[in-house]
PDB file of C-alpha atoms in Angstrom:
ATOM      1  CA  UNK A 524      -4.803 -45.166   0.046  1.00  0.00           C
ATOM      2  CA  UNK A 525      -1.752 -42.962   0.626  1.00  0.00           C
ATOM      3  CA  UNK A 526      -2.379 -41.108  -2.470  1.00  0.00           C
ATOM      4  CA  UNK A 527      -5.601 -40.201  -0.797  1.00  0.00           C
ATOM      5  CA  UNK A 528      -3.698 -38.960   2.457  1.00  0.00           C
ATOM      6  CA  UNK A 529      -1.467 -36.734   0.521  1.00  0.00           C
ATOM      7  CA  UNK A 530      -3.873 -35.291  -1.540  1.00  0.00           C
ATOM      8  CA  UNK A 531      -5.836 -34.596   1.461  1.00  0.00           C
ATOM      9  CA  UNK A 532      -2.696 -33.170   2.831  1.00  0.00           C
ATOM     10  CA  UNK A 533      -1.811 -30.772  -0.204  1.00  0.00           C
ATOM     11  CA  UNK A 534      -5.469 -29.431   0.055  1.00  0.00           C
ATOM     12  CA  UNK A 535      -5.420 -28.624   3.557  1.00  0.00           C
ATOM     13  CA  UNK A 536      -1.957 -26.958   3.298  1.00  0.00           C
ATOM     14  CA  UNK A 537      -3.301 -24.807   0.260  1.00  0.00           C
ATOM     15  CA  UNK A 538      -6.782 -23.683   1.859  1.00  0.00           C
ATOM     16  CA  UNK A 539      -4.304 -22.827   5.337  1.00  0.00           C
ATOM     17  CA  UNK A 540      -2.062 -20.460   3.144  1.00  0.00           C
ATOM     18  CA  UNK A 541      -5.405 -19.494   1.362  1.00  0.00           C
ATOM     19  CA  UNK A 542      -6.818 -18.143   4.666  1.00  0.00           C
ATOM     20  CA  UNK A 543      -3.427 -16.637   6.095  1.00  0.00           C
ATOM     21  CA  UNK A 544      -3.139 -14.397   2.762  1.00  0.00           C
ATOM     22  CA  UNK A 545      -6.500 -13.450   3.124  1.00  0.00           C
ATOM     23  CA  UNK A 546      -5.882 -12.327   6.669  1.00  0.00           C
ATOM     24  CA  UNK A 547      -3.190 -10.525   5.425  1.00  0.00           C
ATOM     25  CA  UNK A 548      -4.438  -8.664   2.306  1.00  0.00           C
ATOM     26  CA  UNK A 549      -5.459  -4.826   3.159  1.00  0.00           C
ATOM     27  CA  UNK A 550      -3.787  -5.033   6.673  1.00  0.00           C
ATOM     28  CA  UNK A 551      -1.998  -1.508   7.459  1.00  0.00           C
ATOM     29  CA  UNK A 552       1.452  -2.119   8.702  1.00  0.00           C
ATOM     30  CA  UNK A 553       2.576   0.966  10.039  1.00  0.00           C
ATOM     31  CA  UNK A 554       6.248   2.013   8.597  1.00  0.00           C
ATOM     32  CA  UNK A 555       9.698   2.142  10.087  1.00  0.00           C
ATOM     33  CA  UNK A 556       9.500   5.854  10.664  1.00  0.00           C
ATOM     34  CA  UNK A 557      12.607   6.679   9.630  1.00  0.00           C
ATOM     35  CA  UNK A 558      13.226   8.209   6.339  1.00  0.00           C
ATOM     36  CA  UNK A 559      14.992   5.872   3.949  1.00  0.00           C
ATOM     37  CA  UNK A 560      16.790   6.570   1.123  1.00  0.00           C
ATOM     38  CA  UNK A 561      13.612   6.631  -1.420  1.00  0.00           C
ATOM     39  CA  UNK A 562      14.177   5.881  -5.387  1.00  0.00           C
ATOM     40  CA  UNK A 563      14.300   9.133  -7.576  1.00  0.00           C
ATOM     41  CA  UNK A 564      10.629   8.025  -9.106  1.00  0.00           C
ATOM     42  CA  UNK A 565       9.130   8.100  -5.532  1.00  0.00           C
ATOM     43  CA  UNK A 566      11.014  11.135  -4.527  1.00  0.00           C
ATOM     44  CA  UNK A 567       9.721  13.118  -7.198  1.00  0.00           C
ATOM     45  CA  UNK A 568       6.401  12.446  -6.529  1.00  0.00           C
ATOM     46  CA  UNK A 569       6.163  14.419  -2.699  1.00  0.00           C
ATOM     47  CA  UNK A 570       4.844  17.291  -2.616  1.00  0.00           C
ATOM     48  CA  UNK A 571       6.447  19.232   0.330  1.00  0.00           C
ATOM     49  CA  UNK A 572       2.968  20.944   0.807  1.00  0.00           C
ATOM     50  CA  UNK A 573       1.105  18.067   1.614  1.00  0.00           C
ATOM     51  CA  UNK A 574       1.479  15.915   5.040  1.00  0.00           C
ATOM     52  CA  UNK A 575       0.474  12.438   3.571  1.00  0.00           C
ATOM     53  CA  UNK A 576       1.075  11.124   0.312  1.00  0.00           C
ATOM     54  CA  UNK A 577      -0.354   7.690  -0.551  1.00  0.00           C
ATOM     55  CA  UNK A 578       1.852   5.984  -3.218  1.00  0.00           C
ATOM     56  CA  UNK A 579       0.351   3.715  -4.541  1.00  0.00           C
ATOM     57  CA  UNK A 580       2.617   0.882  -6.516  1.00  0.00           C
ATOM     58  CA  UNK A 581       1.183  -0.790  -9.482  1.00  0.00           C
ATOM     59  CA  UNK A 582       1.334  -2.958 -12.621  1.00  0.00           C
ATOM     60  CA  UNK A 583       0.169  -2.963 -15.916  1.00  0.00           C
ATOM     61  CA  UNK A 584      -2.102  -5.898 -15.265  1.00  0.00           C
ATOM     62  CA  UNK A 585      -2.861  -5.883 -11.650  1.00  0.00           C
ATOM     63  CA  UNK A 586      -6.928  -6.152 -11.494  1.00  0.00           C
ATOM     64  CA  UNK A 587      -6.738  -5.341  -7.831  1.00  0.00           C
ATOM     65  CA  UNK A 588      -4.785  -2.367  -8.525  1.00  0.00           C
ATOM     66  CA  UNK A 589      -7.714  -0.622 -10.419  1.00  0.00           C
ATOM     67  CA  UNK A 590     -10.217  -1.182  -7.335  1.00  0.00           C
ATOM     68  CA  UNK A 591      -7.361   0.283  -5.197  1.00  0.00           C
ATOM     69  CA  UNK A 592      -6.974   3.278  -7.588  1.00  0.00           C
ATOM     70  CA  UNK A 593     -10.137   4.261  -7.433  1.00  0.00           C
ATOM     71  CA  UNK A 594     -10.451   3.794  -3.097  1.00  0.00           C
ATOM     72  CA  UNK A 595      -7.771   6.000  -3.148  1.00  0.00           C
ATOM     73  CA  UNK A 596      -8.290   8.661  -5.090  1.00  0.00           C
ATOM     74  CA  UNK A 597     -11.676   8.988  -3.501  1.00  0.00           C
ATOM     75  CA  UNK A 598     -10.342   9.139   0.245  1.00  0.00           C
ATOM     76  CA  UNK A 599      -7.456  11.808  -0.924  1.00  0.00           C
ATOM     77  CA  UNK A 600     -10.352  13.758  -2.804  1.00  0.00           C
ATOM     78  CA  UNK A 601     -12.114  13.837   0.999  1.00  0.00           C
ATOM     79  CA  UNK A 602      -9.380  14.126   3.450  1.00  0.00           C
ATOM     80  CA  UNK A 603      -7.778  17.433   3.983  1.00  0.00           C
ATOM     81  CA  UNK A 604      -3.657  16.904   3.393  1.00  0.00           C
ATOM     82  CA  UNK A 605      -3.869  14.014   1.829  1.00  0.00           C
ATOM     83  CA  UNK A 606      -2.239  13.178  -1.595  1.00  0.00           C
ATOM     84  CA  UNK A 607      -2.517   9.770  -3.666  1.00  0.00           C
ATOM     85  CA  UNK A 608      -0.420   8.825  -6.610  1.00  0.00           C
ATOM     86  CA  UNK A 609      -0.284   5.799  -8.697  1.00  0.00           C
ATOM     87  CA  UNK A 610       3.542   4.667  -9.688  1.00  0.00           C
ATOM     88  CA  UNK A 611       3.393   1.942 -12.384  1.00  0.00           C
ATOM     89  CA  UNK A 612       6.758  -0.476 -11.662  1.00  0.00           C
ATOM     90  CA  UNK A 613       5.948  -2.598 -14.612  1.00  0.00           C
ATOM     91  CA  UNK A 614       8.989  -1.599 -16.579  1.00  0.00           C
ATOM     92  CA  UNK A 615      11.197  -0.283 -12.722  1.00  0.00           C
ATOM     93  CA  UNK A 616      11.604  -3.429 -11.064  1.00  0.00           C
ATOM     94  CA  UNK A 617      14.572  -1.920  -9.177  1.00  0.00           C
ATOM     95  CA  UNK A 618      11.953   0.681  -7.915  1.00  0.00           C
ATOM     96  CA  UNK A 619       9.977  -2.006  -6.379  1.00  0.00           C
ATOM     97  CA  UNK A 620      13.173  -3.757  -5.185  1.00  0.00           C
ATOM     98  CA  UNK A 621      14.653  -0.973  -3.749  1.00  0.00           C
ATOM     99  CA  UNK A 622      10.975   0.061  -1.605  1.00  0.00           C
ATOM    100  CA  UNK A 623      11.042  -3.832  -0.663  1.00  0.00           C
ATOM    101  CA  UNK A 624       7.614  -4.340  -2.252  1.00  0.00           C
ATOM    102  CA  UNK A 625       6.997  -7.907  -3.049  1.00  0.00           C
ATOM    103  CA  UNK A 626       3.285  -7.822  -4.592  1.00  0.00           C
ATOM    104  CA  UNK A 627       0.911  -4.950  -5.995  1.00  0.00           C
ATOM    105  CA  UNK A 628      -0.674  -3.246  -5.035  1.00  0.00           C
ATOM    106  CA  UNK A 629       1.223  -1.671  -2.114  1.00  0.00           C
ATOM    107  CA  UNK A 630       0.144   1.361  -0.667  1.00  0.00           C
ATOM    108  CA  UNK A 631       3.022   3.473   0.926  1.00  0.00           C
ATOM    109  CA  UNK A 632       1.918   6.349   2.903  1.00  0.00           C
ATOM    110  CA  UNK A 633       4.800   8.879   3.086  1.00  0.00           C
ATOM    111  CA  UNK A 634       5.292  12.163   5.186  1.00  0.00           C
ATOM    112  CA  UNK A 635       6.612  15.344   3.178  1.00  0.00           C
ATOM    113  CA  UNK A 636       9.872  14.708   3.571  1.00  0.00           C
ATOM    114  CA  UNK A 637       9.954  10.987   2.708  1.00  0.00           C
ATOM    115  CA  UNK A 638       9.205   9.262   5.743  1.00  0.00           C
ATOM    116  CA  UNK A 639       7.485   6.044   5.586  1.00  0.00           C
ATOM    117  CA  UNK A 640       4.259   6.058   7.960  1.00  0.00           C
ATOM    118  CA  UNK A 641       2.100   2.961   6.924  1.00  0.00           C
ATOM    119  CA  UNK A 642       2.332   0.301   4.553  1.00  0.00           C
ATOM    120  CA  UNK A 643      -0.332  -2.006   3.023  1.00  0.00           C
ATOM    121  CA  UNK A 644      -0.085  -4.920   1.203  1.00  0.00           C
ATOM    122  CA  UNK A 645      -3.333  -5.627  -1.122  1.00  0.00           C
ATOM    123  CA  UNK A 646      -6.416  -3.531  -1.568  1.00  0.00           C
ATOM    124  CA  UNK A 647      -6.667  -1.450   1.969  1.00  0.00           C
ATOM    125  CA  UNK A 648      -9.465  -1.361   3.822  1.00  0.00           C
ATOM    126  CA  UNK A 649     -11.157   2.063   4.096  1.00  0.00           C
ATOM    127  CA  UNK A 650     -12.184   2.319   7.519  1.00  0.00           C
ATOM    128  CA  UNK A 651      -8.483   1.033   8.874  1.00  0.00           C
ATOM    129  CA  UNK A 652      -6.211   2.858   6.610  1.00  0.00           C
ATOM    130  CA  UNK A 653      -8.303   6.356   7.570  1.00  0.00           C
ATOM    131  CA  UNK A 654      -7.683   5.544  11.105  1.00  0.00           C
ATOM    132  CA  UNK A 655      -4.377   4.988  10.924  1.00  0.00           C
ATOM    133  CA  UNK A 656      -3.612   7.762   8.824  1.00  0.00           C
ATOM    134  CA  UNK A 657      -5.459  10.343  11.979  1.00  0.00           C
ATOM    135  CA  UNK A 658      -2.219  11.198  13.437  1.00  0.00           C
ATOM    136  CA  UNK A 659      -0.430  12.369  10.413  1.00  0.00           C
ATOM    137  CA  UNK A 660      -2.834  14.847   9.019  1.00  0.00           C
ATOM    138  CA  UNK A 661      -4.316  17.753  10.003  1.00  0.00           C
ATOM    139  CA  UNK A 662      -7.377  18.580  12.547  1.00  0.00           C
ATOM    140  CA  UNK A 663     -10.574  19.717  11.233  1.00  0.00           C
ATOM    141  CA  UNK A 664     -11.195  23.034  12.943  1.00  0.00           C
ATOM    142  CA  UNK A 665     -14.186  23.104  14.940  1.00  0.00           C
TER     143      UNK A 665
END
């Protein structure tokens, strides 16, 4: 009978990290804003003309990463000043160290000059990272 109780203990411990992940995945975190001292393969992708870059950090064989890609692409593609890139880290593990990114994808969301704004762990939700990302880029005239 105790095997029973532990079991029964195991599964409930797994489904309750199962659910906090999930609560977790796509949530924007919004950065330090204060610039940090960014690796040379993050630096080079800025682009001084454009107020928000998403970076996004992937790996070879992240499936998530793909659906990510492809989010976006299509929300830089329709918002004015906004940039995304893709950084593969499967062979720079000291880039991912050194950005403190634990899991791809991660979406950074940098100013110009290298400022972290937002953060997001997992695929983002649309909706939330766009609102988030208001502030940082550029009214519509009108």
């Amino acid at each position: 009978m105790t095997g029973v109780w532990a079991l029964l203990g195991v599964v409930a411990v797994v489904a309750a990290v199962g659910v906090l992940l999930r609560v977790r995945d796509g949530r924007v975190r919004t950065g330090k804003e204060q610039r940090v001292d960014l690796p040379r393969e993050v630096r080079e992708l800025l682009d001084p003309g454009t107020p928000v870059t998403l970076v996004q950090i992937s790996t070879t064989f992240c499936a998530p990463c793909r659906h990510t890609r492809v989010l976006l692409a299509d929300l830089a593609e329709r918002t004015e000043g906004l940039r995304h890139v893709d950084l593969d880290v499967t062979n720079l593990p000291e880039v991912a160290a050194g950005l403190g990114v634990l899991r791809t994808p991660t979406t950074l969301a940098l100013d110009a000059r290298g400022t972290e704004l937002l953060r997001v762990g997992g695929v983002p939700k649309r909706d939330a990272l766009l609102a988030a990302l208001r502030d940082y880029l550029p009214r519509p005239n009108g």
